[in-house]
XYZ file of C-alpha atoms in Angstrom:
782
model
C -31.374 30.261 -4.984
C -30.794 26.542 -4.612
C -29.321 24.273 -7.501
C -32.269 21.666 -8.226
C -29.886 19.073 -8.492
C -27.973 19.077 -5.237
C -29.779 21.062 -2.601
C -33.321 19.971 -2.656
C -31.927 16.741 -0.477
C -29.788 18.883 1.738
C -32.202 19.825 4.266
C -30.776 19.671 7.390
C -32.089 17.938 10.657
C -35.006 20.058 12.695
C -33.493 22.506 14.994
C -34.447 19.934 18.324
C -31.236 20.709 20.166
C -30.591 21.346 24.221
C -28.213 24.005 24.726
C -26.769 22.257 27.768
C -27.502 19.025 26.731
C -25.210 19.627 23.596
C -22.677 20.733 26.062
C -22.475 18.025 27.963
C -21.888 16.064 24.716
C -19.019 18.279 23.977
C -17.148 18.099 27.042
C -18.368 14.127 27.006
C -16.261 14.069 23.902
C -13.094 15.250 25.168
C -12.935 13.330 28.123
C -13.777 9.845 25.965
C -11.186 11.152 23.501
C -8.857 12.299 26.103
C -9.426 9.104 27.881
C -8.789 6.613 25.072
C -5.255 8.242 24.401
C -4.595 8.010 28.631
C -5.959 4.793 28.689
C -3.083 3.284 25.698
C -0.784 5.066 27.198
C -0.805 5.525 30.269
C -2.812 2.278 31.695
C -2.718 -0.745 29.276
C 0.205 -3.134 29.657
C 3.463 -2.513 27.199
C 5.921 -4.722 27.663
C 7.863 -3.577 24.974
C 8.762 0.028 25.948
C 7.595 1.657 23.210
C 5.956 4.752 22.030
C 1.538 3.989 21.564
C 0.842 7.466 21.030
C -2.373 9.699 20.121
C -3.199 13.300 20.157
C -4.678 14.208 22.978
C -4.080 17.658 22.014
C -5.278 18.181 18.197
C -8.304 16.083 19.263
C -9.163 18.258 21.648
C -9.015 21.051 19.139
C -11.539 19.896 16.936
C -13.961 18.454 19.748
C -15.911 21.649 19.823
C -16.612 21.270 15.453
C -17.264 17.611 15.565
C -20.048 17.719 18.481
C -21.618 20.081 16.304
C -21.476 18.553 12.941
C -22.752 15.410 13.815
C -25.385 15.914 16.751
C -27.013 18.918 15.316
C -26.081 19.568 11.438
C -25.153 15.558 9.862
C -27.543 14.183 8.089
C -27.506 10.533 6.940
C -27.194 11.315 3.546
C -23.638 13.494 3.937
C -20.090 11.644 4.292
C -16.954 13.515 6.497
C -13.631 13.111 5.978
C -11.860 13.003 9.553
C -8.803 14.666 10.145
C -6.195 12.083 11.326
C -5.546 13.000 14.683
C -9.228 13.117 15.773
C -9.574 9.637 15.187
C -10.579 9.493 19.053
C -12.694 11.842 18.512
C -14.220 9.698 16.113
C -14.174 7.004 18.355
C -15.864 8.861 21.304
C -19.283 9.997 18.634
C -19.563 6.470 17.800
C -19.310 5.302 21.090
C -22.246 7.265 22.164
C -24.546 6.420 19.199
C -23.687 3.079 19.952
C -21.711 2.603 16.883
C -18.760 1.371 18.282
C -18.518 -1.184 21.609
C -16.931 -0.436 24.988
C -14.310 -3.274 24.934
C -12.444 -1.451 21.606
C -11.881 1.730 23.686
C -9.576 -0.003 25.354
C -7.454 -0.827 21.931
C -6.226 2.310 20.784
C -3.537 1.332 18.434
C -3.700 -2.222 19.773
C -3.881 -5.340 16.952
C -6.870 -5.837 15.926
C -8.301 -2.695 17.729
C -9.072 0.909 17.134
C -6.517 2.328 14.354
C -4.149 5.352 14.522
C -6.112 6.777 12.106
C -10.099 6.732 10.611
C -9.863 3.476 8.522
C -12.322 2.661 6.470
C -11.451 -1.036 6.398
C -9.570 -1.784 9.346
C -11.948 0.198 11.985
C -14.731 -1.511 14.033
C -16.763 1.342 13.858
C -17.350 3.523 11.113
C -15.295 6.019 9.224
C -16.603 7.288 5.464
C -13.034 7.738 4.822
C -9.484 6.299 5.340
C -7.057 9.311 6.553
C -4.033 9.128 7.874
C -1.835 10.903 4.663
C -1.468 14.464 5.042
C -3.358 15.885 2.158
C -4.910 13.111 0.939
C -7.654 12.163 3.255
C -8.841 15.838 3.239
C -9.529 15.779 -0.808
C -11.341 12.677 -1.256
C -14.239 13.567 -0.140
C -13.725 16.045 -3.963
C -13.596 12.755 -5.472
C -16.072 11.194 -3.656
C -18.166 13.579 -4.813
C -17.649 13.644 -8.324
C -18.073 9.633 -8.109
C -21.566 9.394 -6.538
C -22.584 12.259 -8.928
C -21.187 10.475 -11.752
C -23.339 6.904 -10.328
C -26.260 8.828 -9.520
C -26.173 10.231 -13.748
C -24.937 7.534 -15.481
C -25.865 4.218 -13.180
C -29.125 5.301 -10.984
C -29.295 6.388 -7.385
C -26.263 7.292 -5.346
C -27.840 9.152 -2.225
C -27.278 12.769 -1.988
C -26.049 14.807 0.730
C -22.958 16.896 1.716
C -19.360 16.152 1.493
C -17.357 17.119 4.826
C -13.469 17.553 5.193
C -12.477 18.205 8.816
C -8.936 19.527 7.951
C -5.777 20.863 10.235
C -4.415 24.135 9.267
C -0.948 22.499 8.455
C -2.583 20.155 5.993
C -3.278 23.041 4.322
C 0.639 23.090 3.285
C 0.146 20.226 1.119
C 0.863 20.867 -2.697
C -2.105 17.934 -3.537
C -4.496 19.861 -1.296
C -4.298 23.245 -3.657
C -3.991 21.266 -6.676
C -7.767 19.567 -5.943
C -8.817 22.489 -4.615
C -7.616 24.715 -8.068
C -9.038 21.722 -10.124
C -11.533 23.372 -12.535
C -14.177 20.497 -12.248
C -14.261 21.404 -8.503
C -16.068 24.864 -8.101
C -19.010 23.040 -9.639
C -19.775 20.495 -6.901
C -22.148 22.408 -3.890
C -21.748 19.939 -1.894
C -18.457 20.065 -0.714
C -17.635 21.604 2.398
C -14.405 21.937 3.751
C -13.818 23.037 8.244
C -10.347 24.230 8.813
C -9.216 23.206 12.396
C -7.223 27.301 12.310
C -5.219 25.998 16.031
C -2.075 28.034 14.422
C -0.133 25.039 15.464
C 2.151 22.435 13.213
C 3.861 19.305 14.729
C 7.240 21.183 16.361
C 5.624 24.448 16.732
C 3.227 27.854 16.553
C 3.030 28.422 12.797
C 4.660 31.838 13.009
C 2.861 33.281 10.030
C 0.049 31.457 9.082
C -2.555 34.480 7.588
C -6.025 33.477 8.057
C -6.602 36.537 4.984
C -4.319 35.024 2.999
C -6.196 31.432 3.011
C -9.374 32.666 2.843
C -8.697 34.888 -0.441
C -7.170 31.995 -2.033
C -9.686 30.205 -1.436
C -12.169 32.972 -2.839
C -10.094 32.884 -6.193
C -10.940 29.534 -6.357
C -14.390 30.236 -6.730
C -15.486 28.719 -3.336
C -17.765 30.502 -0.447
C -15.540 31.586 2.913
C -16.877 31.685 6.029
C -14.483 32.676 8.814
C -15.355 31.707 12.418
C -13.121 33.803 14.620
C -14.681 34.341 17.822
C -17.036 33.347 20.181
C -20.228 35.288 21.770
C -18.135 36.368 25.623
C -15.035 38.372 23.458
C -18.209 39.421 21.324
C -19.700 40.997 23.461
C -16.927 42.167 24.803
C -16.222 43.989 21.469
C -18.950 46.068 21.876
C -17.734 47.632 25.196
C -15.828 50.768 26.068
C -12.331 49.628 24.476
C -13.690 46.891 23.019
C -12.731 48.144 19.238
C -9.055 48.097 20.821
C -9.105 45.114 22.093
C -10.214 43.030 18.605
C -7.861 45.006 17.148
C -4.872 44.081 19.791
C -6.016 40.526 19.247
C -5.985 40.475 15.695
C -2.602 41.762 15.001
C -0.611 40.353 17.747
C 1.762 37.075 16.361
C 0.442 33.530 16.102
C 2.762 32.521 19.203
C 2.490 35.751 21.616
C -1.600 34.393 21.553
C -0.656 31.398 22.124
C 1.185 32.551 25.153
C -1.456 33.938 26.993
C -3.386 30.772 26.939
C -0.350 29.368 29.459
C -0.356 32.903 31.644
C -2.716 33.544 35.206
C -5.492 35.847 35.309
C -3.115 38.406 36.927
C -0.185 38.003 34.077
C -3.018 38.377 31.738
C -3.907 41.519 32.685
C -0.064 43.048 32.350
C 0.633 41.791 28.876
C -3.607 41.631 26.706
C -3.010 45.511 27.150
C 0.890 46.073 24.943
C 2.143 49.111 24.679
C 0.366 50.316 21.644
C -1.018 53.761 21.806
C -4.635 52.371 22.928
C -3.346 50.181 25.684
C -4.991 52.236 28.435
C -8.599 51.023 27.413
C -8.020 47.795 26.904
C -6.542 47.909 29.979
C -9.436 49.671 31.598
C -12.003 47.147 29.847
C -10.573 43.881 31.349
C -10.201 45.321 34.517
C -13.743 45.029 34.549
C -13.749 41.450 34.283
C -13.657 38.563 37.102
C -10.450 36.343 36.459
C -13.200 33.256 35.887
C -13.870 35.874 32.633
C -10.810 36.949 31.940
C -9.320 33.568 31.285
C -12.268 32.367 29.566
C -12.679 34.995 26.770
C -9.155 34.651 25.890
C -9.866 31.166 24.971
C -13.265 32.488 23.498
C -12.634 31.576 19.711
C -14.923 30.866 17.380
C -14.014 27.176 16.848
C -14.842 26.127 20.394
C -18.094 28.595 20.395
C -20.694 25.946 19.527
C -23.460 28.730 18.555
C -21.236 30.440 16.471
C -20.192 27.236 14.737
C -24.617 26.268 14.527
C -24.581 29.882 12.721
C -21.803 28.800 10.099
C -23.519 25.682 9.499
C -26.610 27.365 8.301
C -25.152 29.707 6.296
C -23.312 27.706 4.253
C -24.136 27.928 0.445
C -24.204 24.892 -1.225
C -24.149 26.047 -4.981
C -20.582 26.332 -5.033
C -17.586 24.828 -2.674
C -17.728 26.417 1.118
C -14.698 26.689 3.443
C -14.920 27.221 7.163
C -12.264 28.882 9.121
C -12.385 28.122 12.504
C -10.434 29.351 14.998
C -9.035 27.064 17.213
C -7.106 25.870 20.282
C -4.647 23.411 20.540
C -5.464 21.235 23.011
C -8.423 22.988 24.390
C -9.904 22.454 27.627
C -6.908 20.201 28.565
C -3.574 20.714 31.189
C -1.668 21.048 27.748
C -3.741 24.016 25.963
C -2.041 26.223 23.673
C 1.619 24.415 25.041
C 4.354 24.638 21.548
C 5.108 21.383 22.095
C 1.642 20.303 22.930
C 0.937 18.062 19.187
C 2.601 14.533 20.840
C 2.045 15.595 24.934
C 0.095 13.392 27.031
C -1.636 13.735 30.048
C 0.090 12.445 32.681
C -1.685 10.483 35.464
C -1.995 13.552 37.996
C -3.633 15.960 35.189
C -5.902 12.973 34.022
C -7.261 12.662 37.407
C -7.448 16.194 37.648
C -9.617 16.662 34.185
C -11.962 13.985 35.721
C -12.383 15.657 38.853
C -13.058 18.518 36.620
C -15.840 17.242 34.556
C -17.340 14.663 37.586
C -16.037 11.932 35.611
C -14.066 8.281 37.388
C -10.582 8.359 36.134
C -10.572 4.686 37.147
C -13.933 3.712 34.790
C -13.711 6.453 32.196
C -16.037 4.588 29.909
C -19.821 6.393 30.957
C -22.578 6.982 28.405
C -24.834 9.162 29.190
C -28.452 8.458 31.271
C -31.045 7.672 28.372
C -33.382 10.196 30.367
C -31.114 12.836 30.744
C -31.388 15.465 27.771
C -28.248 14.685 26.345
C -29.173 11.019 25.970
C -32.033 11.504 24.372
C -30.031 13.619 22.051
C -27.327 10.694 21.649
C -30.313 8.709 20.616
C -32.040 10.981 18.307
C -29.299 11.532 16.337
C -27.874 7.748 16.460
C -31.415 7.659 14.850
C -30.961 10.456 12.187
C -27.992 9.067 10.791
C -28.498 5.701 10.986
C -28.234 4.506 7.384
C -30.320 1.537 5.139
C -28.150 -1.182 4.446
C -26.523 -1.213 1.152
C -27.674 -3.328 -2.088
C -24.846 -4.737 -3.296
C -24.888 -4.951 -7.117
C -22.431 -7.977 -8.736
C -20.643 -6.370 -11.678
C -21.312 -7.655 -14.995
C -18.801 -10.263 -16.178
C -16.381 -9.338 -18.397
C -15.147 -11.581 -21.353
C -11.812 -13.391 -21.065
C -10.933 -12.750 -24.834
C -12.419 -11.165 -27.377
C -11.634 -13.493 -29.519
C -9.553 -11.745 -31.934
C -5.510 -12.593 -33.345
C -4.324 -9.430 -34.396
C -1.434 -8.789 -37.023
C 0.590 -6.262 -38.327
C 2.601 -4.063 -36.332
C 1.435 -2.086 -33.210
C 1.701 -0.919 -30.173
C 0.656 -1.929 -26.637
C -0.466 1.802 -25.910
C -2.134 1.828 -28.978
C -4.110 -2.154 -27.778
C -5.323 -0.537 -24.808
C -7.566 2.556 -26.887
C -8.907 -0.706 -29.457
C -9.297 -2.923 -26.305
C -12.215 -0.408 -24.729
C -13.537 0.384 -28.079
C -14.192 -3.388 -28.751
C -15.416 -3.799 -25.608
C -18.267 -1.079 -26.276
C -19.502 -3.806 -29.359
C -18.651 -7.097 -27.976
C -19.406 -6.813 -24.021
C -21.721 -3.212 -24.011
C -22.678 -4.391 -19.980
C -18.779 -4.400 -19.139
C -18.213 -1.107 -21.392
C -20.805 0.468 -19.711
C -18.877 0.518 -16.179
C -15.992 1.569 -17.410
C -15.028 5.544 -16.892
C -11.465 6.257 -18.020
C -9.831 9.196 -16.343
C -6.707 11.517 -17.764
C -4.449 14.199 -16.942
C -4.654 16.040 -20.404
C -3.052 12.808 -21.794
C -6.014 11.209 -23.540
C -4.523 12.002 -27.437
C -1.251 11.128 -26.371
C -2.394 8.193 -24.708
C -4.349 6.758 -27.703
C -7.563 7.127 -26.184
C -8.638 9.765 -28.901
C -11.860 6.623 -30.556
C -12.834 5.402 -26.684
C -13.171 9.680 -25.896
C -15.777 10.323 -29.525
C -17.191 7.248 -28.470
C -18.326 7.267 -24.864
C -18.274 11.397 -24.681
C -16.481 13.464 -21.640
C -18.537 13.373 -18.695
C -19.054 16.907 -17.069
C -21.796 17.732 -14.369
C -23.624 19.566 -16.857
C -24.159 19.287 -20.714
C -21.616 21.816 -22.386
C -21.906 22.404 -26.329
C -19.064 21.593 -28.217
C -17.871 24.647 -30.599
C -15.498 22.526 -33.020
C -18.717 19.940 -33.944
C -18.268 21.193 -37.508
C -15.097 21.752 -37.826
C -13.788 19.206 -40.754
C -10.593 18.530 -39.264
C -11.150 17.627 -35.439
C -10.193 14.414 -35.004
C -11.162 14.382 -31.380
C -14.363 15.475 -30.297
C -14.766 17.076 -26.715
C -18.563 16.477 -25.844
C -19.274 17.214 -21.936
C -22.335 15.766 -20.852
C -23.449 14.334 -17.760
C -23.526 10.550 -18.961
C -20.016 10.448 -20.603
C -17.572 8.013 -19.382
C -14.341 10.035 -19.358
C -12.982 12.747 -17.255
C -10.031 14.645 -18.074
C -8.412 16.264 -14.805
C -5.804 18.931 -14.823
C -2.427 17.833 -14.971
C -1.689 16.750 -11.770
C -1.189 12.790 -11.027
C -2.629 13.105 -7.040
C -6.030 14.296 -8.583
C -6.524 11.452 -11.102
C -5.185 8.891 -8.597
C -7.643 10.504 -6.203
C -10.092 10.383 -8.856
C -9.671 6.330 -9.370
C -9.684 5.271 -5.720
C -13.086 7.125 -5.063
C -14.790 5.798 -8.223
C -13.203 2.516 -7.273
C -14.707 2.493 -4.277
C -18.331 2.920 -5.434
C -19.420 -0.803 -5.003
C -18.956 -0.195 -1.544
C -20.505 3.264 -1.112
C -23.324 2.541 -3.017
C -23.300 -0.451 -4.156
C -22.691 0.146 -7.658
C -18.907 -1.652 -8.923
C -17.518 0.531 -11.655
C -14.402 -0.138 -13.642
C -12.095 3.093 -13.170
C -9.245 2.847 -15.660
C -6.755 5.808 -15.152
C -4.224 6.872 -17.983
C -0.312 8.760 -17.293
C 2.473 9.019 -18.461
C 4.350 5.493 -16.761
C 7.556 8.071 -15.919
C 4.789 9.883 -13.484
C 3.307 6.840 -11.927
C 5.676 7.257 -8.487
C 4.652 11.077 -7.815
C 1.081 9.484 -7.969
C 1.784 6.314 -5.854
C 1.714 7.359 -2.990
C -1.930 8.446 -3.150
C -2.822 6.073 -5.620
C -1.967 3.200 -2.492
C -3.465 5.218 0.484
C -6.952 4.778 -2.197
C -6.351 0.827 -2.804
C -5.852 1.178 0.940
C -9.362 3.025 1.873
C -10.588 -0.090 -0.007
C -10.818 1.962 -3.905
C -9.955 -1.047 -6.749
C -8.380 0.823 -10.047
C -6.310 0.089 -12.932
C -3.949 2.524 -13.377
C -2.026 2.493 -16.798
C 1.280 3.594 -17.489
C 2.629 5.039 -20.752
C 4.649 5.077 -22.326
C 7.088 3.799 -20.681
C 10.864 2.924 -20.332
C 13.814 3.843 -21.657
C 11.757 3.039 -24.531
C 11.157 6.435 -25.330
C 14.530 7.256 -26.518
C 14.078 10.638 -27.876
C 13.192 11.869 -24.279
C 16.097 11.470 -22.142
C 16.092 10.911 -18.756
C 13.551 13.366 -17.452
C 10.538 11.637 -18.951
C 11.860 7.561 -19.061
C 11.039 5.776 -16.011
C 13.019 3.264 -14.289
C 11.739 1.312 -11.421
C 7.730 1.505 -12.607
C 8.196 -2.321 -13.100
C 8.495 -3.535 -9.752
C 5.064 -1.861 -8.137
C 3.570 -5.373 -8.291
C 6.410 -6.769 -6.428
C 5.750 -4.460 -3.635
C 2.188 -2.645 -3.806
C -0.095 -4.007 -1.801
C -3.963 -4.911 -2.697
C -2.366 -4.360 -6.670
C -1.639 -6.796 -9.902
C 0.609 -5.626 -12.392
C 1.290 -6.556 -15.681
C 3.640 -5.451 -18.598
C 2.359 -7.231 -21.903
C 4.715 -7.565 -24.602
C 2.236 -7.933 -27.234
C -1.764 -6.621 -28.334
C -3.101 -9.965 -27.335
C -1.647 -9.919 -23.660
C -2.480 -6.575 -23.255
C -6.035 -7.398 -24.104
C -6.261 -10.251 -22.054
C -4.605 -8.489 -18.543
C -6.806 -5.859 -19.214
C -10.132 -8.034 -19.166
C -8.116 -9.663 -16.395
C -7.506 -6.254 -14.477
C -11.124 -5.507 -14.697
C -12.907 -8.618 -13.095
C -10.610 -7.859 -10.090
C -12.495 -4.693 -9.894
C -16.151 -3.717 -8.086
C -15.722 -7.161 -5.482
C -15.221 -7.764 -1.515
C -12.047 -9.570 -2.946
C -10.807 -7.436 -5.471
C -7.782 -6.005 -6.338
C -6.651 -2.749 -8.227
C -4.192 -3.503 -10.942
C -0.989 -1.409 -13.058
C -0.962 -2.028 -16.621
C 2.493 -0.464 -18.169
C 2.658 -0.264 -21.720
C 5.022 0.939 -24.512
C 4.839 2.991 -27.850
C 7.080 1.036 -29.444
C 5.709 -0.477 -32.661
C 5.920 -4.549 -32.305
C 5.839 -7.326 -35.032
C 2.697 -9.312 -33.789
C 3.838 -12.180 -35.336
C 5.956 -12.761 -33.090
C 3.625 -13.543 -30.111
C 2.954 -16.626 -31.688
C -0.733 -16.937 -30.586
C -1.905 -20.824 -30.937
C -4.479 -21.568 -33.633
C -5.742 -24.715 -31.521
C -8.671 -23.023 -29.419
C -7.538 -25.337 -26.115
C -4.244 -24.184 -26.915
C -4.994 -20.174 -27.158
C -7.231 -20.230 -24.092
C -3.774 -21.903 -22.389
C -1.785 -19.655 -23.454
C -4.444 -16.033 -22.083
C -4.395 -18.522 -18.417
C -0.278 -18.273 -18.426
C -0.477 -14.587 -20.254
C -2.722 -13.570 -16.803
C -0.917 -15.690 -14.656
C 2.496 -13.854 -15.075
C 4.609 -15.603 -17.730
C 4.455 -18.329 -20.945
C 6.960 -20.082 -22.397
C 7.324 -18.017 -26.335
C 9.845 -20.652 -27.442
C 10.600 -24.215 -26.740
C 13.856 -26.003 -28.005
C 15.313 -29.380 -28.210
C 17.572 -29.726 -25.113
C 18.425 -25.752 -24.322
C 21.243 -25.028 -22.841
C 20.175 -21.154 -21.611
C 16.930 -19.915 -21.233
C 15.872 -16.143 -22.544
C 13.707 -14.094 -19.832
C 11.963 -10.884 -21.659
C 9.663 -8.377 -20.582
C 7.397 -5.711 -22.467
C 9.088 -4.015 -25.057
C 12.427 -5.868 -25.081
C 10.930 -9.326 -25.624
C 12.228 -8.064 -29.864
C 15.470 -7.774 -28.584
C 15.290 -11.253 -26.848
C 14.232 -13.585 -29.412
C 16.881 -11.857 -31.536
C 19.139 -12.732 -28.845
C 17.284 -16.774 -28.982
C 18.329 -16.517 -33.154
C 21.641 -15.454 -32.859
C 22.138 -17.896 -30.219
C 21.003 -20.385 -32.481
C 23.031 -19.400 -35.125
C 26.230 -20.662 -32.763
C 24.627 -23.812 -32.137
C 23.491 -22.380 -28.468
C 19.801 -23.614 -27.641
C 18.132 -21.126 -25.780
C 14.669 -21.025 -24.638
C 12.459 -17.912 -24.668
C 10.157 -16.694 -21.825
C 7.963 -13.969 -21.797
C 7.390 -12.563 -18.358
C 4.023 -10.506 -18.048
C 3.994 -10.432 -14.157
C 6.809 -10.236 -12.034
C 4.494 -9.986 -8.986
C 2.590 -11.933 -9.538
C 5.743 -15.000 -10.566
C 6.587 -13.733 -6.892
C 3.425 -14.594 -4.900
C 3.781 -18.311 -6.604
C 7.280 -18.282 -5.424
C 6.524 -17.099 -1.536
C 3.476 -19.561 -1.678
C 5.710 -22.505 -2.720
C 7.789 -21.619 0.080
C 4.540 -21.873 2.537
C 4.734 -17.678 2.647
C 1.894 -16.463 0.750
C -1.347 -18.028 -0.351
C -1.275 -17.924 -4.332
C -1.627 -20.418 -7.306
C 1.882 -21.547 -7.677
C 1.208 -23.926 -11.450
C 2.826 -21.001 -13.671
C 5.929 -21.727 -12.306
C 6.042 -25.481 -13.275
C 4.815 -23.930 -16.703
C 6.464 -21.501 -17.718
C 10.112 -22.659 -15.329
C 9.426 -26.262 -15.485
C 12.404 -28.202 -13.367
C 13.350 -30.324 -16.437
C 14.596 -27.293 -18.465
C 16.018 -25.493 -15.789
C 19.562 -23.921 -16.845
C 21.470 -20.753 -16.659
C 18.831 -17.505 -17.017
C 19.156 -14.201 -18.577
C 16.868 -11.698 -17.402
C 16.363 -8.205 -19.408
C 13.388 -5.863 -19.157
C 13.231 -1.921 -19.776
C 13.262 -1.054 -16.356
C 15.626 -2.332 -13.123
C 16.771 -5.520 -13.281
C 16.565 -6.600 -10.129
C 12.218 -6.726 -11.031
C 13.450 -10.081 -12.639
C 16.558 -11.119 -10.785
C 14.623 -13.311 -8.556
C 13.240 -15.745 -10.838
C 16.687 -17.651 -10.841
C 16.192 -18.833 -7.605
C 12.793 -20.789 -9.149
C 14.820 -23.714 -10.093
C 18.057 -22.186 -8.218
C 20.457 -21.704 -11.238
C 23.349 -19.242 -12.389
C 21.346 -15.861 -14.012
C 22.670 -12.186 -15.201
C 20.206 -9.642 -14.641
C 19.606 -7.048 -17.634
C 17.911 -3.675 -17.257
C 18.065 -0.281 -16.400
C 19.983 1.569 -13.703
C 21.104 5.140 -14.676
C 19.420 7.876 -15.390
C 18.528 7.431 -19.421
C 20.293 9.218 -22.479
C 18.708 11.189 -25.609
C 19.304 9.002 -28.823
C 18.366 6.331 -31.167
C 16.581 3.540 -29.833
C 19.482 1.276 -30.516
C 22.014 3.817 -28.892
C 19.706 3.858 -25.944
C 19.473 0.780 -25.579
C 23.008 -0.561 -26.207
C 24.081 2.587 -23.232
C 21.898 0.473 -20.760
C 23.362 -2.852 -21.717
C 18.940 -4.535 -22.935
C 20.060 -4.387 -26.466
C 20.229 -7.995 -28.906
C 24.518 -7.851 -28.664
C 24.029 -7.875 -24.717
C 21.419 -10.384 -23.600
C 23.589 -12.480 -26.322
C 27.107 -12.044 -24.273
C 25.133 -11.846 -20.881
C 24.314 -15.698 -22.101
C 27.418 -16.821 -23.482
C 29.495 -15.853 -20.295
C 26.707 -17.517 -18.346
C 27.181 -20.994 -20.684
C 30.806 -20.724 -20.801
C 31.286 -20.284 -17.247
C 28.626 -23.730 -16.999
C 30.760 -25.457 -18.966
C 34.447 -24.649 -17.713
């Protein structure tokens, strides 16, 4: 039975396909994808002599699947993630559909040309998802489906359609794939369709024990529909003959490597090898003796992933009420001279082999880029497909205006982590249009990261409303109300899933013209686990805010396993991301609002906020009361640093960040008691300061004014930098004015203990800051 929400829009194209025309297109796609790689490696000049590469065999493996999908089954509402090594196939199809100019066919892996792997942001032709990092592109359509549903329910129409992932079987080795498949939210996504290109080869070898039955049972256990496409029509016909059941049993039982070896055999060799030495070998020998050589060699290659009729039936059998996986048996290098070779992953056809392939396909090896005559059946099918898949232009919506300042001056003692939840709640009152675009995501740590109040206010997103059985429990503080209009998404404890979802929520502005403000919260020690997929989401155009909290060895009681060290340098090193580590509540609010203003726009950026659970006296922030001075402070906070304390005739500068500002200010007081005047600067973003320094040297484009305001030349003194993280994060600051410096921080695994003990162990306590300053002052005076 069809789901009213999902399936009505899933009407498939009418069956107007001519089988011969489809086979012609399949062959032309194989030829073009092979030629694209051949030109890049064998024809285009290569002065450096370095390998260009490409994956002819991996492309050939999936050519039939992609041909059947694009030219028979896709609609303009569908989206497809193409396995990385099949990018030439995608370019070939786009070329035949008129979506890629011929001049790009000679530019694979060339600067400014076709990318090595499909890229939404860098390729000149359409790619629905960026792929390349194994496992991440495969799961992206899952999170894309959730993002589309969220936009559709919360904001307005975001289109319908299936979300396809074309996955290599070796890609299923990635743990991130199974983390996504097993998440409870996925089993309700009927628009998800995975097609596994089961060629049973990885980069180095034929995979010995890739049991398709085991894979099928794992998908089935996760609630997916499993469709297996093993054999094509020719083999299925042979199985009906006398001895056919024995042949079927023999093929199914032989090891992968043995089967692959058969693909390299002549017909004569096949007749001796196929029967094997089992009891029913004579029956098999009798059956294949009836076949001519051409039929026999074709039969051993007739797997379901290369049979257009078998694929057509598999697509027709999709049940859109739950996710579907189609496991399609294929041959790596199908149709090429390298077919089935165990080391064909990166192998390239020789010039002679390419010429032979051209002759076999009646193509011109020297002028390989021919499209179909528009008056032929294949030409008409290409034109018909192009019209069917044409998408209407996206109507871009401008993100709502996010305020610069919530107008509060927090007092008392508080933490930057608590400030996040309070700022989100304040936005629902003071800037409701902006708050409506916020969607928070968490891997089962909402309550421990101070989001309970926000969750109670905006409720939990779910594809369908679920009853909260604890609504009437007076002792329940955090209410778990699940509705399609909720603004918080909770995943299982899998950080990779969280940032994958963030990336797709952050791409809605470019997919459907509807910007969101995705904010993902996780424990800072686990940010590194999530960093690679989050980085890939940024590369693909996803703009989001990642909040790492709590952080650092400030988590003294948690010990080394939960104490992050290297995360402060993320903002220095991650492209497309601005990072802030605020020290005070007001700094947290200002940087959060600034991060939100970066989202949902073509020139936008992601952001990373590193927060703490350490209670801090908010009076230490010394927020100016004059409106103009307050605004000046806000601009400095957002730009990366601000002078927190200025003294007459300073002899040393203390630079602190985040939770260590308490110790930094205390150290300044102790130095003052010794008649050593110290300026104090609070850094909020090392990355922005580094970019400003690079821009001053002509190596980047960024504003530089913050350097003069935070570190003016007339106040240049020896500098002590200190943070709850690796000391190299701030060590570059001495280079702004060329002063002597001491960089304090954490460069060893943490220890369990009291805050004072742990800070002292790492040399970031007040006493250590004072000693470092005295050493610098003494050295300067000697």
